[in-house]
């Protein structure tokens, strides 16, 4: 059973930065790991995803060039560095893990099995 614990959320002004962390335990190797967000009244959406131990990453168009997903395998942790934050980035951010088949959309929440409790990000204008 994979357990995921997020941290790093908070309140920041537009243009600021935050770094989210997700510590994984319970045998998450060879999983896809992703960051997702859900704003009030909206559906959960994929932000960024990465293969544990791999190099490639996928990003939503809305965050390309501003957010970076990375991993530290020694610490069993993935990160989401968020720069140039905008008010529309305000949401609850979730870390997720799953075994995805080839060719599926790595930013589609329904492909992920394990989820953290979330960390809130608020960006004020």
CSV table of C-alpha atoms in Angstrom, one decimal:
chain,number,residue,atom,x,y,z
A,1,UNK,CA,0.0,0.0,0.0
A,2,UNK,CA,1.4,3.3,-1.1
A,3,UNK,CA,1.1,6.3,1.3
A,4,UNK,CA,1.6,9.9,0.2
A,5,UNK,CA,2.0,12.9,2.3
A,6,UNK,CA,2.1,16.4,0.8
A,7,UNK,CA,3.5,19.6,2.4
A,8,UNK,CA,4.6,23.1,1.3
A,9,UNK,CA,1.3,24.8,0.6
A,10,UNK,CA,0.6,28.3,1.8
A,11,UNK,CA,-0.5,31.8,0.8
A,12,UNK,CA,1.6,33.9,-1.5
A,13,UNK,CA,1.1,37.0,-3.7
A,14,UNK,CA,0.9,36.8,-7.4
A,15,UNK,CA,4.3,36.4,-9.0
A,16,UNK,CA,5.7,34.5,-6.0
A,17,UNK,CA,6.9,31.0,-5.6
A,18,UNK,CA,6.2,27.9,-3.6
A,19,UNK,CA,7.7,24.4,-3.5
A,20,UNK,CA,5.4,21.5,-2.7
A,21,UNK,CA,6.8,18.2,-1.5
A,22,UNK,CA,5.3,14.7,-1.5
A,23,UNK,CA,6.9,11.9,0.6
A,24,UNK,CA,6.0,8.5,-0.6
A,25,UNK,CA,6.2,5.2,1.3
A,26,UNK,CA,5.0,1.6,0.8
A,27,UNK,CA,6.6,0.4,-2.3
A,28,UNK,CA,5.9,3.1,-4.9
A,29,UNK,CA,8.8,2.2,-7.2
A,30,UNK,CA,8.0,2.0,-10.9
A,31,UNK,CA,5.0,4.2,-10.5
A,32,UNK,CA,4.0,7.3,-12.3
A,33,UNK,CA,3.8,10.2,-9.8
A,34,UNK,CA,1.8,13.2,-10.4
A,35,UNK,CA,0.6,16.5,-9.0
A,36,UNK,CA,-3.1,17.5,-9.4
A,37,UNK,CA,-5.2,20.4,-8.2
A,38,UNK,CA,-8.7,21.1,-7.6
A,39,UNK,CA,-10.2,24.6,-7.2
A,40,UNK,CA,-13.6,25.2,-5.5
A,41,UNK,CA,-16.4,24.2,-7.9
A,42,UNK,CA,-14.0,22.8,-10.5
A,43,UNK,CA,-12.9,19.3,-11.4
A,44,UNK,CA,-9.6,17.9,-10.4
A,45,UNK,CA,-7.0,18.5,-13.1
A,46,UNK,CA,-3.5,17.2,-13.8
A,47,UNK,CA,-0.7,19.7,-13.3
A,48,UNK,CA,2.5,17.6,-13.8
A,49,UNK,CA,3.6,14.0,-13.8
A,50,UNK,CA,6.8,12.0,-13.8
A,51,UNK,CA,8.0,8.4,-13.8
A,52,UNK,CA,9.8,7.4,-10.7
A,53,UNK,CA,13.4,6.9,-11.7
A,54,UNK,CA,12.8,8.3,-15.1
A,55,UNK,CA,13.7,11.5,-16.8
A,56,UNK,CA,10.6,12.5,-18.7
A,57,UNK,CA,7.8,14.7,-17.3
A,58,UNK,CA,4.5,16.0,-18.5
A,59,UNK,CA,2.9,19.3,-17.8
A,60,UNK,CA,-0.5,21.0,-18.2
A,61,UNK,CA,-0.3,23.8,-20.7
A,62,UNK,CA,-1.4,26.2,-18.1
A,63,UNK,CA,1.7,25.7,-16.0
A,64,UNK,CA,4.4,25.0,-18.6
A,65,UNK,CA,7.4,27.2,-18.1
A,66,UNK,CA,6.3,28.1,-14.6
A,67,UNK,CA,6.1,24.8,-12.7
A,68,UNK,CA,8.7,22.0,-12.5
A,69,UNK,CA,8.3,18.5,-11.2
A,70,UNK,CA,11.3,16.7,-9.9
A,71,UNK,CA,12.2,13.7,-7.7
A,72,UNK,CA,14.8,12.7,-5.1
A,73,UNK,CA,14.8,9.0,-5.0
A,74,UNK,CA,17.1,8.9,-1.9
A,75,UNK,CA,14.4,10.8,0.0
A,76,UNK,CA,11.4,9.0,-1.6
A,77,UNK,CA,10.1,12.5,-2.4
A,78,UNK,CA,8.8,14.3,-5.4
A,79,UNK,CA,8.6,18.1,-5.6
A,80,UNK,CA,6.6,20.7,-7.5
A,81,UNK,CA,8.4,24.0,-7.8
A,82,UNK,CA,5.9,26.6,-8.7
A,83,UNK,CA,7.1,30.0,-9.9
A,84,UNK,CA,5.3,33.1,-11.2
A,85,UNK,CA,2.2,32.0,-9.4
A,86,UNK,CA,-1.1,33.4,-10.5
A,87,UNK,CA,-4.4,33.8,-8.7
A,88,UNK,CA,-5.8,31.1,-11.0
A,89,UNK,CA,-3.3,28.6,-9.5
A,90,UNK,CA,-5.2,28.8,-6.2
A,91,UNK,CA,-6.4,25.3,-5.4
A,92,UNK,CA,-5.9,22.2,-3.2
A,93,UNK,CA,-2.9,20.4,-4.6
A,94,UNK,CA,-2.7,16.6,-4.4
A,95,UNK,CA,0.1,14.1,-5.0
A,96,UNK,CA,-0.9,10.8,-6.6
A,97,UNK,CA,0.7,7.6,-7.7
A,98,UNK,CA,-0.3,4.9,-10.1
A,99,UNK,CA,0.8,2.3,-12.6
A,100,UNK,CA,-0.2,3.7,-16.0
A,101,UNK,CA,-0.3,1.8,-19.2
A,102,UNK,CA,1.6,3.0,-22.3
A,103,UNK,CA,-0.1,5.7,-24.2
A,104,UNK,CA,-2.5,6.9,-21.6
A,105,UNK,CA,-2.8,10.5,-20.5
A,106,UNK,CA,-0.4,10.9,-17.6
A,107,UNK,CA,-2.4,14.0,-16.4
A,108,UNK,CA,-5.7,12.2,-16.2
A,109,UNK,CA,-6.6,11.8,-12.5
A,110,UNK,CA,-8.7,8.6,-13.1
A,111,UNK,CA,-5.5,6.7,-14.0
A,112,UNK,CA,-4.0,7.2,-10.5
A,113,UNK,CA,-4.7,4.8,-7.6
A,114,UNK,CA,-3.1,6.4,-4.5
A,115,UNK,CA,-3.7,9.9,-3.3
A,116,UNK,CA,-2.4,12.1,-0.6
A,117,UNK,CA,-4.6,14.4,1.6
A,118,UNK,CA,-3.7,17.5,-0.2
A,119,UNK,CA,-2.0,20.8,0.6
A,120,UNK,CA,-3.7,24.2,0.0
A,121,UNK,CA,-2.2,26.9,-2.2
A,122,UNK,CA,-3.7,30.4,-2.2
A,123,UNK,CA,-2.4,33.1,-4.6
A,124,UNK,CA,-3.6,36.6,-4.0
A,125,UNK,CA,-3.6,39.4,-6.6
